[in-house]
Short mmCIF file of C-alpha atoms in Angstrom, two decimals:
data_model
loop_
_atom_site.label_atom_id
_atom_site.label_comp_id
_atom_site.label_asym_id
_atom_site.label_seq_id
_atom_site.Cartn_x
_atom_site.Cartn_y
_atom_site.Cartn_z
CA MET A 4 47.34 134.69 -116.80
CA ALA A 5 48.30 136.71 -119.88
CA LEU A 6 48.66 140.49 -120.05
CA ASN A 7 47.58 141.86 -123.42
CA THR A 8 47.90 145.50 -124.41
CA GLU A 9 45.93 147.82 -126.66
CA GLN A 10 46.11 151.51 -127.64
CA THR A 11 43.24 153.90 -128.33
CA THR A 12 42.51 157.62 -128.44
CA LEU A 13 39.42 157.60 -126.21
CA LEU A 14 38.67 155.08 -123.49
CA VAL A 15 35.20 155.25 -121.93
CA ILE A 16 34.53 153.52 -118.61
CA GLY A 17 30.81 152.82 -118.36
CA GLY A 18 28.27 151.87 -121.01
CA GLY A 19 25.26 153.78 -119.66
CA PRO A 20 23.50 156.63 -121.51
CA GLY A 21 26.39 159.05 -121.05
CA GLY A 22 29.14 156.59 -121.89
CA TYR A 23 27.56 154.95 -124.93
CA ILE A 24 26.46 158.29 -126.41
CA ALA A 25 29.99 159.66 -125.97
CA ALA A 26 31.41 156.56 -127.66
CA ILE A 27 28.91 156.66 -130.55
CA ARG A 28 29.57 160.36 -131.21
CA ALA A 29 33.32 159.85 -130.97
CA GLY A 30 33.03 157.03 -133.50
CA GLN A 31 31.03 159.26 -135.83
CA LEU A 32 33.81 161.85 -135.61
CA GLY A 33 36.48 159.31 -136.49
CA ILE A 34 38.03 159.05 -133.01
CA PRO A 35 39.38 155.54 -132.21
CA THR A 36 37.28 154.58 -129.18
CA VAL A 37 37.08 151.71 -126.71
CA LEU A 38 34.16 151.36 -124.29
CA VAL A 39 34.53 149.17 -121.19
CA GLU A 40 31.42 147.80 -119.47
CA GLY A 41 31.30 145.09 -116.83
CA ALA A 42 27.53 144.59 -116.84
CA GLU A 43 25.04 145.26 -119.64
CA LEU A 44 25.23 148.02 -122.23
CA GLY A 45 22.74 150.76 -121.46
CA GLY A 46 23.67 150.98 -117.79
CA THR A 47 21.16 151.63 -115.05
CA CYS A 48 18.79 153.58 -117.29
CA LEU A 49 18.12 150.92 -119.91
CA ASN A 50 18.47 147.84 -117.70
CA ILE A 51 17.32 148.58 -114.15
CA GLY A 52 16.09 152.17 -114.12
CA CYS A 53 14.35 154.56 -116.52
CA ILE A 54 13.12 152.15 -119.19
CA PRO A 55 12.05 149.13 -117.10
CA SER A 56 10.37 151.38 -114.53
CA LYS A 57 8.28 153.07 -117.24
CA ALA A 58 7.37 149.64 -118.62
CA MET A 59 6.21 148.55 -115.16
CA ILE A 60 4.31 151.81 -114.69
CA HIS A 61 2.55 151.26 -118.04
CA ALA A 62 1.65 147.66 -117.19
CA ALA A 63 0.35 148.74 -113.78
CA GLU A 64 -1.75 151.49 -115.34
CA ALA A 65 -3.19 149.10 -117.92
CA PHE A 66 -4.14 146.63 -115.17
CA HIS A 67 -5.58 149.43 -113.03
CA GLN A 68 -7.67 150.72 -115.93
CA ALA A 69 -8.97 147.24 -116.68
CA SER A 70 -9.85 146.80 -113.00
CA SER A 71 -11.70 150.11 -112.98
CA HIS A 72 -13.99 148.88 -115.76
CA ALA A 73 -15.02 145.74 -113.89
CA GLY A 74 -18.68 146.15 -113.06
CA GLU A 75 -20.07 149.61 -113.77
CA SER A 76 -18.02 152.05 -115.88
CA PRO A 77 -18.90 155.65 -116.86
CA LEU A 78 -17.56 154.83 -120.33
CA GLY A 79 -20.11 152.07 -120.79
CA ILE A 80 -17.44 149.35 -120.71
CA ARG A 81 -18.41 146.10 -119.03
CA ALA A 82 -15.61 143.72 -118.06
CA SER A 83 -14.95 141.03 -115.51
CA ALA A 84 -12.29 141.58 -112.87
CA PRO A 85 -8.85 141.08 -114.49
CA THR A 86 -5.94 139.08 -113.15
CA ILE A 87 -2.24 139.59 -113.73
CA ASP A 88 0.74 137.25 -114.05
CA VAL A 89 3.60 139.45 -112.85
CA THR A 90 6.21 137.01 -114.18
CA GLN A 91 4.82 137.54 -117.67
CA THR A 92 4.83 141.30 -117.08
CA VAL A 93 8.51 141.13 -116.10
CA ALA A 94 9.27 139.01 -119.17
CA TRP A 95 7.56 141.60 -121.40
CA LYS A 96 9.58 144.36 -119.74
CA ASP A 97 12.78 142.37 -120.18
CA GLY A 98 11.99 141.96 -123.87
CA ILE A 99 11.88 145.74 -124.29
CA VAL A 100 15.15 146.10 -122.41
CA LYS A 101 16.80 143.41 -124.56
CA ARG A 102 15.75 145.16 -127.79
CA LEU A 103 17.09 148.50 -126.58
CA THR A 104 20.40 147.20 -125.27
CA GLY A 105 20.84 145.21 -128.46
CA GLY A 106 20.25 148.41 -130.40
CA VAL A 107 22.95 150.18 -128.40
CA GLY A 108 25.42 147.40 -129.19
CA ALA A 109 24.56 147.62 -132.89
CA LEU A 110 25.06 151.40 -132.94
CA LEU A 111 28.43 151.11 -131.23
CA LYS A 112 29.54 148.50 -133.76
CA LYS A 113 28.19 150.55 -136.66
CA ASN A 114 30.33 153.51 -135.58
CA GLY A 115 33.50 151.52 -135.07
CA VAL A 116 33.54 151.49 -131.27
CA LYS A 117 35.23 148.49 -129.70
CA VAL A 118 33.31 147.19 -126.68
CA VAL A 119 35.33 145.39 -124.02
CA ARG A 120 33.27 143.34 -121.55
CA GLY A 121 34.79 143.39 -118.10
CA TRP A 122 35.38 145.52 -115.03
CA ALA A 123 37.86 148.36 -115.45
CA GLN A 124 40.62 149.10 -112.95
CA VAL A 125 42.30 152.47 -113.37
CA VAL A 126 46.10 152.30 -113.24
CA ASP A 127 46.73 155.96 -114.06
CA GLY A 128 45.20 158.73 -116.16
CA LYS A 129 46.20 157.02 -119.39
CA THR A 130 46.10 153.34 -118.46
CA VAL A 131 43.26 150.99 -117.52
CA ASP A 132 43.35 147.25 -116.86
CA VAL A 133 40.33 145.12 -117.68
CA GLN A 134 39.88 141.59 -116.42
CA THR A 135 38.56 139.49 -119.30
CA GLY A 136 38.20 135.90 -118.18
CA ASP A 137 41.58 134.59 -117.08
CA ASP A 138 43.49 137.32 -118.92
CA THR A 139 44.07 141.00 -118.32
CA LEU A 140 43.76 143.57 -121.10
CA ARG A 141 45.80 146.73 -120.52
CA ILE A 142 44.39 149.64 -122.50
CA ARG A 143 46.44 152.82 -122.97
CA CYS A 144 44.64 155.94 -124.08
CA GLU A 145 45.10 159.63 -124.82
CA HIS A 146 41.74 160.55 -123.25
CA LEU A 147 39.98 158.79 -120.36
CA LEU A 148 36.25 159.37 -119.83
CA LEU A 149 34.64 158.35 -116.54
CA ALA A 150 30.96 157.53 -117.00
CA THR A 151 30.45 155.14 -114.09
CA GLY A 152 27.01 156.37 -113.02
CA SER A 153 25.44 155.82 -109.61
CA VAL A 154 24.02 153.14 -107.33
CA PRO A 155 21.10 153.07 -104.86
CA VAL A 156 21.83 154.35 -101.36
CA GLU A 157 21.75 151.54 -98.81
CA LEU A 158 20.71 152.16 -95.21
CA PRO A 159 23.54 150.88 -92.96
CA PHE A 160 21.11 149.46 -90.41
CA MET A 161 18.92 147.85 -93.10
CA PRO A 162 21.14 146.52 -95.92
CA PHE A 163 19.72 145.15 -99.14
CA GLY A 164 18.92 141.45 -99.09
CA GLY A 165 16.01 139.17 -98.29
CA ASN A 166 12.83 141.21 -97.90
CA VAL A 167 14.73 144.53 -98.20
CA VAL A 168 15.09 145.51 -101.86
CA SER A 169 16.35 148.39 -103.96
CA SER A 170 14.68 149.68 -107.12
CA THR A 171 16.68 147.05 -109.05
CA GLU A 172 14.92 144.12 -107.39
CA ALA A 173 11.59 145.96 -107.28
CA LEU A 174 11.60 146.10 -111.09
CA ALA A 175 12.03 142.34 -111.45
CA PRO A 176 9.74 140.70 -108.86
CA ASP A 177 8.92 137.02 -109.11
CA SER A 178 5.72 137.72 -107.17
CA LEU A 179 3.72 140.64 -105.82
CA PRO A 180 3.94 141.35 -102.10
CA GLU A 181 0.77 141.54 -100.10
CA HIS A 182 2.10 144.64 -98.33
CA LEU A 183 4.96 146.77 -99.63
CA VAL A 184 6.56 149.40 -97.40
CA VAL A 185 8.43 152.08 -99.33
CA VAL A 186 11.10 154.03 -97.46
CA GLY A 187 11.43 157.41 -99.15
CA ALA A 188 8.82 159.53 -100.92
CA GLY A 189 11.03 160.96 -103.65
CA TYR A 190 10.36 160.27 -107.29
CA ILE A 191 11.71 156.69 -107.29
CA GLY A 192 9.74 155.67 -104.20
CA LEU A 193 6.51 157.20 -105.45
CA GLU A 194 6.79 155.91 -109.01
CA LEU A 195 7.29 152.34 -107.86
CA GLY A 196 4.93 152.61 -104.91
CA ILE A 197 2.10 153.77 -107.17
CA ALA A 198 2.88 151.04 -109.71
CA TYR A 199 2.77 148.32 -107.05
CA ARG A 200 -0.49 149.70 -105.68
CA LYS A 201 -2.06 149.63 -109.14
CA LEU A 202 -0.85 146.07 -109.56
CA GLY A 203 -2.84 145.14 -106.46
CA ALA A 204 -0.40 145.31 -103.54
CA ARG A 205 -1.14 147.23 -100.35
CA VAL A 206 1.40 150.05 -100.12
CA THR A 207 2.64 152.19 -97.24
CA ILE A 208 5.16 155.01 -97.73
CA VAL A 209 7.43 156.31 -94.95
CA GLU A 210 9.05 159.72 -95.44
CA ALA A 211 11.20 161.84 -93.12
CA ALA A 212 10.01 165.15 -94.60
CA GLY A 213 6.63 166.73 -94.02
CA ARG A 214 5.27 165.86 -97.47
CA VAL A 215 5.89 163.67 -100.48
CA LEU A 216 8.22 164.84 -103.26
CA PRO A 217 9.96 167.30 -100.93
CA ALA A 218 12.10 168.65 -103.79
CA TYR A 219 9.01 170.05 -105.55
CA ASP A 220 6.80 172.98 -104.55
CA ASP A 221 3.46 172.60 -102.79
CA GLU A 222 1.27 173.42 -105.81
CA LEU A 223 2.86 170.71 -107.92
CA VAL A 224 2.75 168.11 -105.14
CA ARG A 225 -0.88 168.66 -104.13
CA PRO A 226 -2.47 166.67 -107.04
CA VAL A 227 0.01 163.82 -106.49
CA ALA A 228 -0.81 163.68 -102.78
CA ALA A 229 -4.52 163.59 -103.63
CA SER A 230 -3.90 160.73 -106.06
CA LEU A 231 -2.03 158.73 -103.39
CA LYS A 232 -4.99 159.13 -101.08
CA GLY A 233 -7.43 158.11 -103.80
CA LEU A 234 -5.39 155.00 -104.53
CA GLY A 235 -5.46 154.03 -100.86
CA ILE A 236 -1.71 154.38 -100.29
CA ALA A 237 -0.93 154.98 -96.62
CA LEU A 238 1.51 157.79 -95.77
CA HIS A 239 3.67 158.24 -92.69
CA LEU A 240 5.26 161.68 -92.96
CA GLU A 241 7.85 163.19 -90.61
CA SER A 242 8.71 159.60 -89.74
CA SER A 243 12.10 157.91 -89.50
CA VAL A 244 12.95 154.26 -90.04
CA LEU A 245 14.80 152.62 -87.13
CA GLY A 246 15.43 149.19 -88.65
CA LEU A 247 13.89 145.84 -89.40
CA MET A 248 11.60 143.98 -87.05
CA ASP A 249 13.23 141.01 -85.34
CA ASP A 250 11.60 138.52 -87.70
CA GLY A 251 12.55 140.60 -90.75
CA ARG A 252 8.93 140.96 -91.84
CA GLY A 253 8.47 144.69 -91.52
CA ILE A 254 10.14 147.76 -90.07
CA ARG A 255 10.34 149.71 -86.86
CA MET A 256 9.85 153.45 -87.21
CA ARG A 257 9.40 156.59 -85.18
CA ASN A 258 6.32 158.46 -86.35
CA GLY A 259 5.64 162.18 -86.45
CA GLY A 260 4.41 162.11 -82.88
CA GLY A 261 7.67 160.59 -81.62
CA GLU A 262 6.17 157.15 -80.96
CA GLU A 263 8.01 153.99 -81.95
CA VAL A 264 5.71 151.76 -83.97
CA ALA A 265 6.02 148.62 -86.08
CA LEU A 266 4.87 148.22 -89.67
CA GLU A 267 4.47 144.64 -90.80
CA ALA A 268 5.36 144.02 -94.43
CA ASP A 269 6.49 141.15 -96.59
CA ARG A 270 8.71 143.44 -98.69
CA VAL A 271 10.50 146.73 -98.00
CA LEU A 272 11.66 148.98 -100.83
CA VAL A 273 14.41 151.40 -99.79
CA ALA A 274 14.36 154.40 -102.13
CA VAL A 275 16.24 157.14 -100.28
CA GLY A 276 18.39 158.29 -103.18
CA ARG A 277 21.42 157.35 -105.23
CA ARG A 278 25.15 157.92 -104.76
CA PRO A 279 27.92 158.21 -107.36
CA ARG A 280 29.79 155.04 -108.30
CA THR A 281 33.28 156.14 -107.30
CA GLU A 282 34.55 152.99 -105.61
CA GLY A 283 35.88 149.68 -106.84
CA PHE A 284 37.64 150.74 -110.04
CA GLY A 285 40.72 152.59 -108.76
CA LEU A 286 39.44 156.14 -109.06
CA GLU A 287 41.45 157.11 -105.98
CA SER A 288 44.70 156.51 -107.91
CA LEU A 289 43.97 159.60 -110.02
CA LEU A 290 43.85 162.00 -107.03
CA LEU A 291 41.14 164.06 -108.74
CA ASP A 292 39.58 167.12 -107.15
CA MET A 293 36.24 166.12 -105.68
CA ASN A 294 33.02 168.00 -104.96
CA GLY A 295 31.90 166.13 -101.88
CA ARG A 296 31.21 162.58 -103.07
CA PHE A 297 31.24 163.62 -106.73
CA VAL A 298 34.05 164.14 -109.23
CA ARG A 299 34.55 167.88 -109.78
CA VAL A 300 34.32 168.99 -113.41
CA ASP A 301 34.23 172.31 -115.26
CA ASN A 302 31.72 173.38 -117.91
CA GLN A 303 33.46 171.15 -120.46
CA CYS A 304 33.40 168.11 -118.13
CA ARG A 305 37.16 168.26 -117.65
CA THR A 306 38.45 166.96 -114.33
CA SER A 307 41.49 168.34 -112.49
CA MET A 308 43.72 165.92 -114.47
CA ARG A 309 44.55 166.75 -118.08
CA ASN A 310 42.63 164.66 -120.61
CA VAL A 311 40.61 162.91 -117.91
CA TRP A 312 36.91 163.68 -118.30
CA ALA A 313 33.81 162.79 -116.27
CA ILE A 314 30.11 162.92 -117.11
CA GLY A 315 26.74 161.97 -115.68
CA ASP A 316 25.81 160.89 -112.18
CA VAL A 317 29.42 160.57 -111.01
CA THR A 318 29.72 164.37 -111.42
CA GLY A 319 26.70 165.35 -109.32
CA GLU A 320 23.17 166.61 -109.59
CA PRO A 321 20.94 166.53 -111.44
CA MET A 322 21.35 162.77 -111.80
CA LEU A 323 19.46 162.49 -115.08
CA ALA A 324 20.18 160.28 -118.06
CA HIS A 325 19.54 163.08 -120.55
CA ARG A 326 22.09 165.30 -118.80
CA ALA A 327 24.69 162.54 -119.08
CA MET A 328 23.87 162.01 -122.76
CA ALA A 329 24.29 165.70 -123.57
CA GLN A 330 27.57 165.82 -121.66
CA GLY A 331 28.86 162.70 -123.42
CA GLU A 332 28.11 164.10 -126.86
CA MET A 333 29.86 167.35 -125.93
CA VAL A 334 33.03 165.66 -124.64
CA ALA A 335 33.38 163.65 -127.84
CA GLU A 336 33.08 166.83 -129.90
CA ILE A 337 35.64 168.69 -127.79
CA ILE A 338 38.13 165.83 -128.20
CA ALA A 339 37.50 166.07 -131.94
CA GLY A 340 38.49 169.74 -131.85
CA LYS A 341 35.10 171.43 -131.73
CA ARG A 342 34.37 174.37 -129.42
CA ARG A 343 31.72 173.32 -126.92
CA HIS A 344 30.68 174.12 -123.35
CA PHE A 345 27.98 172.55 -121.19
CA THR A 346 25.82 175.57 -120.44
CA PRO A 347 22.18 174.50 -120.91
CA ALA A 348 19.56 177.12 -120.17
CA ALA A 349 17.44 174.40 -118.58
CA ILE A 350 17.44 170.64 -117.97
CA PRO A 351 13.96 169.09 -117.71
CA ALA A 352 13.15 166.94 -114.69
CA VAL A 353 10.20 164.56 -114.87
CA CYS A 354 8.53 162.53 -112.14
CA PHE A 355 6.48 159.69 -113.65
CA THR A 356 3.96 159.49 -110.85
CA ASP A 357 0.18 159.60 -111.28
CA PRO A 358 -0.25 162.40 -112.15
CA GLU A 359 3.13 163.16 -113.72
CA VAL A 360 5.21 166.19 -112.72
CA VAL A 361 7.52 168.24 -114.96
CA VAL A 362 9.87 171.01 -113.86
CA VAL A 363 11.91 172.98 -116.39
CA GLY A 364 13.92 176.08 -115.56
CA THR A 365 13.05 178.50 -112.77
CA THR A 366 10.05 178.12 -110.46
CA PRO A 367 8.26 181.15 -108.96
CA GLN A 368 9.87 180.38 -105.59
CA GLU A 369 13.36 180.20 -107.11
CA ALA A 370 12.79 183.41 -109.06
CA ALA A 371 11.89 185.21 -105.81
CA LYS A 372 15.04 183.92 -104.09
CA LEU A 373 17.15 185.10 -107.04
CA GLY A 374 15.56 188.55 -106.90
CA LEU A 375 14.02 188.21 -110.36
CA ASP A 376 10.85 190.21 -110.96
CA CYS A 377 8.71 187.59 -112.68
CA ILE A 378 5.15 186.90 -113.78
CA SER A 379 3.76 183.43 -113.20
CA ALA A 380 0.44 182.08 -114.38
CA SER A 381 -1.25 178.69 -114.41
CA PHE A 382 -3.89 177.09 -116.60
CA PRO A 383 -5.85 174.15 -115.15
CA PHE A 384 -6.45 170.93 -117.05
CA SER A 385 -10.02 171.06 -115.74
CA ALA A 386 -10.58 173.64 -118.50
CA ASN A 387 -8.82 171.60 -121.21
CA GLY A 388 -11.04 169.54 -123.52
CA ARG A 389 -8.46 166.84 -124.26
CA ALA A 390 -7.82 166.30 -120.54
CA MET A 391 -11.56 165.84 -120.05
CA THR A 392 -11.72 163.16 -122.74
CA LEU A 393 -8.80 161.36 -121.07
CA GLU A 394 -10.52 161.52 -117.66
CA SER A 395 -7.42 163.31 -116.38
CA THR A 396 -8.38 166.81 -115.36
CA ASP A 397 -6.30 167.15 -112.20
CA GLY A 398 -3.30 169.45 -112.49
CA PHE A 399 -2.17 172.47 -114.47
CA VAL A 400 0.54 174.08 -116.61
CA ARG A 401 2.44 177.02 -115.11
CA VAL A 402 4.73 179.49 -116.86
CA VAL A 403 7.28 181.83 -115.28
CA ALA A 404 8.55 184.84 -117.25
CA ARG A 405 10.45 188.04 -116.61
CA LYS A 406 8.12 190.97 -116.02
CA ASP A 407 10.24 193.49 -117.92
CA ASN A 408 10.66 191.69 -121.26
CA HIS A 409 8.38 188.62 -120.96
CA VAL A 410 11.26 186.21 -121.64
CA ILE A 411 10.23 182.77 -120.36
CA VAL A 412 12.52 181.40 -117.63
CA GLY A 413 10.52 178.42 -116.40
CA TRP A 414 7.70 175.96 -116.95
CA GLN A 415 6.11 173.52 -114.53
CA ALA A 416 3.24 171.10 -115.00
CA VAL A 417 1.41 168.38 -113.14
CA GLY A 418 -1.13 166.13 -114.81
CA GLY A 419 -1.64 163.05 -116.92
CA ALA A 420 1.01 162.57 -119.64
CA VAL A 421 2.60 166.00 -119.05
CA SER A 422 6.04 164.43 -119.51
CA GLU A 423 5.37 164.77 -123.25
CA LEU A 424 5.14 168.57 -122.84
CA SER A 425 8.69 168.79 -121.49
CA THR A 426 10.23 169.13 -124.96
CA ALA A 427 8.15 172.20 -125.78
CA PHE A 428 9.01 173.68 -122.38
CA VAL A 429 12.76 173.32 -122.67
CA GLN A 430 12.86 174.40 -126.32
CA SER A 431 11.06 177.66 -125.54
CA ILE A 432 13.61 178.47 -122.82
CA GLU A 433 16.64 177.49 -124.93
CA MET A 434 15.38 179.63 -127.81
CA GLY A 435 14.75 182.64 -125.56
CA ALA A 436 11.03 182.71 -126.32
CA GLN A 437 8.77 185.38 -124.88
CA LEU A 438 5.23 184.90 -123.63
CA GLU A 439 3.95 186.46 -126.85
CA ASP A 440 5.78 183.80 -128.93
CA VAL A 441 4.00 180.93 -127.21
CA ALA A 442 0.67 182.75 -126.95
CA GLY A 443 0.79 183.55 -130.67
CA THR A 444 1.65 180.00 -131.77
CA ILE A 445 -1.32 178.01 -133.07
CA HIS A 446 -1.65 174.86 -130.96
CA ALA A 447 -3.54 171.82 -132.22
CA HIS A 448 -7.03 171.26 -130.83
CA PRO A 449 -7.88 169.23 -128.84
CA THR A 450 -4.52 168.58 -127.16
CA LEU A 451 -2.98 168.95 -123.74
CA GLY A 452 -0.55 171.37 -125.39
CA GLU A 453 -3.32 173.97 -125.58
CA ALA A 454 -2.81 174.43 -121.83
CA VAL A 455 0.71 175.64 -122.62
CA GLN A 456 -0.64 178.37 -124.89
CA GLU A 457 -3.38 179.25 -122.39
CA ALA A 458 -0.85 179.59 -119.56
CA ALA A 459 1.10 182.09 -121.66
CA LEU A 460 -2.11 183.92 -122.56
CA ARG A 461 -3.12 184.06 -118.91
CA ALA A 462 0.28 185.52 -117.98
CA LEU A 463 -0.45 188.24 -120.55
CA GLY A 464 -3.86 188.80 -118.98
CA HIS A 465 -6.20 187.28 -121.52
CA ALA A 466 -6.62 183.50 -121.27
CA LEU A 467 -9.49 182.37 -123.44
CA HIS A 468 -10.94 179.35 -121.68
CA ILE A 469 -10.91 180.45 -118.06
#
């Protein structure tokens, strides 16, 4: 076994959204950069998370829409009952993933970033060993960036394997289960649970809290809960999973009434959260300050060790790809000598359920806890012409603004395709917009975006369409 050595300025461990963006930006700035990735470029997001899940959600919605037009349709469409080949759906999804990951590789090459395929093992803050086949590559660096991401949380009494799957396996099924039990009603559990239901599986969701999406407020959750009911998804709230049934085909749980009951299922999706990937690559050798399970960083993503940086999920909540990307870009610019700090006014969070949920900035409940005197106003999609034409009138847009100067501090929305409004929401907050700025901006008609203007108008006391 040979030991080869290499020197670079920046060494990035992890080729997910944070890591590859940091490497690309560093390359653009002329910083010699090496990126180490043991799996596929693009990380969880491109390969087994954000992108493939949205592809599956789209396929499920297309199938559901086609099914809804079988027989009588209010749109006058007449179609026979459709069928679906889930293996072809997965192949289509994999094609999208392959194009995107290939694009990442091309961008890294274009910007002079060397990609090393293999699993990194940290020796010290300036040295990393990478196993490449039978040889070991020792890379010495001036700056080390940890972008190792996160992994699904596994229940100790119900480990992944067999009929128990994580989101990774749920996004690449070779067949559809007759009955899927989803453990956890957060955004991952609901997104995939709804998709499987629309694909034709029977779905039951088990959640320890008293409602679905416990991280969101009641008003935002109500339309989602109504949609779950309309889709025929069974809910067991205030219920705890005890383990698998003896034959492995289902789970034992304690329901809200304290009774122990059995739920038969031919597949169980455990979606109870994600944890930082801090094990298996020698992180402990650095003796970094930690924040619980996460690596502690400051507002420049510096760790407690000089010239060791960390970004993304490994540094804590919110575990969002776009947060990691922004942090990665910033770190590269700081290393290049630019003055940067990670102090966003807001980071958008989107739940791609049916209907979708967007939260940006401060909610009315959070404003009250912070002692901020705020106005909040909502505009329903039931009064929006575009929503009517899309047959998607459930939900609303809500704005939160300071009462004294009308500066907008938060936006929330629930409804069909509201994820596409998130850019306008976060831009208004970053730019320090007031209610009058949004209310006075001409919005295209007919669009869902008109509800944004109407929410601002309503907060000022003169909405036009309600």
